[in-house]
Short mmCIF file of C-alpha atoms in Angstrom, two decimals:
data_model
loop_
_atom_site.label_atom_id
_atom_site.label_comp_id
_atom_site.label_asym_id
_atom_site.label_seq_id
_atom_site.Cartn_x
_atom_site.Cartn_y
_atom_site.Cartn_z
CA UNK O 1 25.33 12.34 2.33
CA UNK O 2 22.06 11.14 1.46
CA UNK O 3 18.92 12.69 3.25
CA UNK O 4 15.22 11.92 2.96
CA UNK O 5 12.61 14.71 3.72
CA UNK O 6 8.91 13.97 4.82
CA UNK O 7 5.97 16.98 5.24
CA UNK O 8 3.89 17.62 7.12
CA UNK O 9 5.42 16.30 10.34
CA UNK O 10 1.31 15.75 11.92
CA UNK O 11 -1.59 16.97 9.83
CA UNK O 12 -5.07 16.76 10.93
CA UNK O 13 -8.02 16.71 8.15
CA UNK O 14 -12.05 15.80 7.68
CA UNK O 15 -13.15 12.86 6.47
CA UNK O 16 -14.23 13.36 3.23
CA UNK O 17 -10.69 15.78 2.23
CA UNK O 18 -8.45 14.80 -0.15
CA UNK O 19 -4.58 14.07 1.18
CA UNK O 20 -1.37 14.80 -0.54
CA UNK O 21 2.11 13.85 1.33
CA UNK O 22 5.45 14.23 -0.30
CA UNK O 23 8.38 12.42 0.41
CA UNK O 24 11.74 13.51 -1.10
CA UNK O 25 15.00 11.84 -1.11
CA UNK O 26 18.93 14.08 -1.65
CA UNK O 27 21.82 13.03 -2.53
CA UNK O 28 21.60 9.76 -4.08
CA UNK O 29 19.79 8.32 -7.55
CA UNK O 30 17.20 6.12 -8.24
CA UNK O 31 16.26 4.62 -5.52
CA UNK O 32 13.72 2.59 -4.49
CA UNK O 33 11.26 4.55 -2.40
CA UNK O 34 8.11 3.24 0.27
CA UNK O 35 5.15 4.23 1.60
CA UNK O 36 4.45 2.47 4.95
CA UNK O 37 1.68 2.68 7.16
CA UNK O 38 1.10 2.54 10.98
CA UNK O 39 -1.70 2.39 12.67
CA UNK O 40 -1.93 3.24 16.41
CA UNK O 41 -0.63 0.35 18.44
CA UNK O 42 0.38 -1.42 15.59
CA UNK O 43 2.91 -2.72 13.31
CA UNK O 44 4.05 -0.62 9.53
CA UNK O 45 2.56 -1.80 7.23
CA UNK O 46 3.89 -1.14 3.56
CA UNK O 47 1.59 0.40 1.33
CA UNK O 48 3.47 0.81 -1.80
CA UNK O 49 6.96 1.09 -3.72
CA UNK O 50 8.27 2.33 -6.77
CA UNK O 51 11.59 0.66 -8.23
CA UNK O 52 11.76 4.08 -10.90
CA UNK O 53 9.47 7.13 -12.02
CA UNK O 54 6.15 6.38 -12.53
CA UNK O 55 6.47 2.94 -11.88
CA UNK O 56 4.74 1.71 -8.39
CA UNK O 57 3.35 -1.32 -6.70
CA UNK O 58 0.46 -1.50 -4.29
CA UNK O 59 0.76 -4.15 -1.74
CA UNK O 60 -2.67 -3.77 -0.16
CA UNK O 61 -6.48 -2.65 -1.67
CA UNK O 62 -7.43 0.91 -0.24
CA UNK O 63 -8.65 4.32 -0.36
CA UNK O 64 -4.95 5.61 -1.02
CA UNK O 65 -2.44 5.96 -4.14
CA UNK O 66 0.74 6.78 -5.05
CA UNK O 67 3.03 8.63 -7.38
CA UNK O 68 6.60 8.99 -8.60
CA UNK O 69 6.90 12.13 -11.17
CA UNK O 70 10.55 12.30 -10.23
CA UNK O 71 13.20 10.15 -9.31
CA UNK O 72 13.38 11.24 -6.18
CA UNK O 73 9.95 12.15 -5.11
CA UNK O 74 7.34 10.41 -3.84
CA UNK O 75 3.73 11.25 -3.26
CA UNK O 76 0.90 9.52 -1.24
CA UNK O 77 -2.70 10.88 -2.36
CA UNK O 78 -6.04 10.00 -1.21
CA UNK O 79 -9.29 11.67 -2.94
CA UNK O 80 -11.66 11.15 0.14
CA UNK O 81 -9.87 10.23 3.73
CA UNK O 82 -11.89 7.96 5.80
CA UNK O 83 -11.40 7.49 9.35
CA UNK O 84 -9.76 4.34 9.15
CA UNK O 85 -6.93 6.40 7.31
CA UNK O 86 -5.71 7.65 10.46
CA UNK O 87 -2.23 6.83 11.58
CA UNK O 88 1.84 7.26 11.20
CA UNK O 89 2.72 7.66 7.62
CA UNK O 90 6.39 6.95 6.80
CA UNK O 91 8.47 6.88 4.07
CA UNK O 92 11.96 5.28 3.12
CA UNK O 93 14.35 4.74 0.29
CA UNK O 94 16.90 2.34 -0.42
CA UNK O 95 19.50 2.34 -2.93
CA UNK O 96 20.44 -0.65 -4.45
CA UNK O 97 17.66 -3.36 -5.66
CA UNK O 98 18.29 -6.28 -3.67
CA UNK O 99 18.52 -6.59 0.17
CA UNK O 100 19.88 -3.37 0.88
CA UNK O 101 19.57 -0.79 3.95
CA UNK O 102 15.55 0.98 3.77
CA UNK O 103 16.22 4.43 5.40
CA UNK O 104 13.62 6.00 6.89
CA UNK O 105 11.99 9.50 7.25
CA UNK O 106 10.89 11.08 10.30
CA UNK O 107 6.74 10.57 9.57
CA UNK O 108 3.52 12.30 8.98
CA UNK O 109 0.98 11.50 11.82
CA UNK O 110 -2.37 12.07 10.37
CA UNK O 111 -6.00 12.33 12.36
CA UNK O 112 -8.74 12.12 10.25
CA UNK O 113 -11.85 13.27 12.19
CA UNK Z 1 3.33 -13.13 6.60
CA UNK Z 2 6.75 -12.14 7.97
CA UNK Z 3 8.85 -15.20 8.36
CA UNK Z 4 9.93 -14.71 11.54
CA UNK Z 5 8.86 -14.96 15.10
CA UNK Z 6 9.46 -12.69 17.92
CA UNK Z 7 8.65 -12.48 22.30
CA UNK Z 8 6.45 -9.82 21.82
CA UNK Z 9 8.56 -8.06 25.13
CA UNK Z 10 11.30 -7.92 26.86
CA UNK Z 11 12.86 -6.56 29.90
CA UNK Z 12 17.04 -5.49 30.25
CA UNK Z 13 18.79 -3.80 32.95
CA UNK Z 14 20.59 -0.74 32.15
CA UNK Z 15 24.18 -1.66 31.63
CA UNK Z 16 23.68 -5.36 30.94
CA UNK Z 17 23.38 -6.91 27.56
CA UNK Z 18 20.41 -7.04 25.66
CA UNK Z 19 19.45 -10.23 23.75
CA UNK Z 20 16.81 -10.09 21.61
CA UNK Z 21 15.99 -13.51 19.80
CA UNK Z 22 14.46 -14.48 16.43
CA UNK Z 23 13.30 -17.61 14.22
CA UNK Z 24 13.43 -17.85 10.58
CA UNK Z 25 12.88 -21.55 10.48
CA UNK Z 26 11.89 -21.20 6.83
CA UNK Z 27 14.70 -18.52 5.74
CA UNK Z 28 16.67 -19.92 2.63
CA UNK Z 29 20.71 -19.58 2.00
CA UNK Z 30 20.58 -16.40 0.03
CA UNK Z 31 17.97 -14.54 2.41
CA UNK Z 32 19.56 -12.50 4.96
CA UNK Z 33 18.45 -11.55 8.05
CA UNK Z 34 17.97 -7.15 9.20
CA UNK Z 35 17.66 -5.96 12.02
CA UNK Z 36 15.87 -2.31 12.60
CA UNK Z 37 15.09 -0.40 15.63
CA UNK Z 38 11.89 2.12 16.26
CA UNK Z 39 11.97 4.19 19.13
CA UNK Z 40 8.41 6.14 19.94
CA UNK Z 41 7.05 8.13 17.32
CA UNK Z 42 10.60 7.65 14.81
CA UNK Z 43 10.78 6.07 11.66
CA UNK Z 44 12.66 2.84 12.29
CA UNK Z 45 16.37 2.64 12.05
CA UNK Z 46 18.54 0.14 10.61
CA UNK Z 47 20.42 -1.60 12.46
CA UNK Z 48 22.62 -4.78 11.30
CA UNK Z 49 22.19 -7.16 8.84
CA UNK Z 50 24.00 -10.74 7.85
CA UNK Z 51 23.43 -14.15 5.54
CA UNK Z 52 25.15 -16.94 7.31
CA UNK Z 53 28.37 -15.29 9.29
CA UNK Z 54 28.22 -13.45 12.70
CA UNK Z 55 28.39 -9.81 12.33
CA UNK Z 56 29.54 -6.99 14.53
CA UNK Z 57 29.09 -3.22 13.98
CA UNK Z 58 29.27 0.24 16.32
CA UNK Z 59 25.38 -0.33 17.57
CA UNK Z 60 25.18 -4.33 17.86
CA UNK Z 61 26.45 -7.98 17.00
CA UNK Z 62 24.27 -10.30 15.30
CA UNK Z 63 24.89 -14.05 16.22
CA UNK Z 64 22.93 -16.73 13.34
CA UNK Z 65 22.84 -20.53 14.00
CA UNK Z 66 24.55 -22.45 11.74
CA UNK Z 67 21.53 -24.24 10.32
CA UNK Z 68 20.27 -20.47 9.98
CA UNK Z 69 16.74 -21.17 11.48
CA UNK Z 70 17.43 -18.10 14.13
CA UNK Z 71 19.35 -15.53 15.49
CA UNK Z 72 20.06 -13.63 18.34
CA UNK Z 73 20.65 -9.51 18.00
CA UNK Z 74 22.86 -8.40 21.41
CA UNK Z 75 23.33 -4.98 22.73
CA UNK Z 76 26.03 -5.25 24.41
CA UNK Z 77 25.60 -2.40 27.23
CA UNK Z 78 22.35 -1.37 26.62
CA UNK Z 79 20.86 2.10 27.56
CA UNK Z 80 17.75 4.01 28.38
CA UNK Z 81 17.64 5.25 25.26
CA UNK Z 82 18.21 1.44 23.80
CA UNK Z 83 14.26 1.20 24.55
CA UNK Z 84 12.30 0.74 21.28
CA UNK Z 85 10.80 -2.09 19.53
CA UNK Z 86 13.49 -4.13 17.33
CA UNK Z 87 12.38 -5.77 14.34
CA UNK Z 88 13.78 -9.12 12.87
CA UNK Z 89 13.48 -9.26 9.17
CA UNK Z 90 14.32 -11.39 6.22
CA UNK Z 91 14.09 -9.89 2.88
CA UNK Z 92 12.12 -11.07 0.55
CA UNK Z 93 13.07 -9.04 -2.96
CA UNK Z 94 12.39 -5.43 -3.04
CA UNK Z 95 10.30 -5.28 0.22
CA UNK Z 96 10.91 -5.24 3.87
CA UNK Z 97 7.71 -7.16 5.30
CA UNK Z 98 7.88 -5.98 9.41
CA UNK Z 99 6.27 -8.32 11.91
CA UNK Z 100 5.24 -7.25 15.22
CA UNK Z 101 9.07 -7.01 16.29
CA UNK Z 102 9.80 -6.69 20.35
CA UNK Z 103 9.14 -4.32 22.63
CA UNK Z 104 12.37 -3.87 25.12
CA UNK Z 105 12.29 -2.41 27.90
CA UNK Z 106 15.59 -1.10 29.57
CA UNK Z 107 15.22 -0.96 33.28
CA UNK Z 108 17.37 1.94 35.22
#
């Protein structure tokens, strides 16, 4: 069966510190893999996908990026956090290109202070 | 822009059926329509899903109009732990675009 695995679960950082979360995805291949955003109080918001390795889309401008090195990992970076930042990070795969089933990880809630 | 429209809340008492309601007055005849779930502080969780046909699984049936401007998601018996906020969503290619969804309540 197919999992997906996101760490930290909460993290809590400076503004100013760089960010790295990892996503990673078992038991299935090439996938198409999300970033989405929350903010508190508010709807998700996606960030970014990637249909294959090193190949991603950003839906909105912002401090934050994203990688692919493998199939099935996925990486949200930022270089500086600001405060605005702050919020429920989640990310989901889907297999299949066209109006399949997004799964979703558990989250990484992130304070920046 | 998310294509549909949602009551931002709702209120169900335990046992009864839930029905949540959506429009997709723009939706096309290939789009279909999702349905996900997010309970407090979870990633959200699919649901159901259908094009034009009613659909019925384990968790929920999914009732479209036949001119496919909305639909209606029912729980049939719903629970406490039934209370999240449900989304309504129609695809649009590779992305799931959420909108504000509803908040349901389940009432003991």
């Amino acid at each position: 069966s197919q999992t997906i695995h996101q760490w930290p679960a909460t993290l809590v950082q400076p503004v100013g510190s760089p960010l790295s979360l990892e996503c990673t995805v078992e038991g299935t291949s090439n996938p198409n893999l999300y970033w989405y955003r929350q903010a508190a109080g508010r709807g998700l918001q996606l960030l970014f996908y990637s249909v294959g390795i090193g190949q991603i889309s950003s839906e909105v401008p912002q401090n934050l990026s994203a990688s692919r090195p493998q199939d099935r990992q996925f990486i949200l970076s930022s270089k500086k956090l600001l405060l605005s930042d702050s919020g429920f990070y989640l990310c989901a795969w889907q297999q299949g290109k066209l109006r399949n089933i997004q799964y979703f990880g558990a989250g990484t809630r992130l304070s920046v202070l | 822009d998310a294509k549909t429209t949602q009551p931002p809340s709702m209120d169900c008492a335990e046992g009864r059926a839930a029905n949540l309601p959506c429009n997709h007055s723009t939706i096309s005849g290939n789009e279909y329509v999702y349905w996900y779930r997010q309970i407090h502080s979870q990633g959200p969780q699919y649901i159901i899903h259908g094009l034009k046909n009613n659909e019925t699984n384990e968790m929920a049936s999914l009732i479209i109009t036949e001119d496919k401007k909305s639909s209606t998601l029912i729980l049939p018996h719903a629970t406490l732990r039934d209370t999240a906020v449900y989304y309504c969503i129609v695809r649009v290619d590779d992305k799931i675009i959420f909108g504000k969804g509803t908040r349901l309540h389940i009432l003991p």
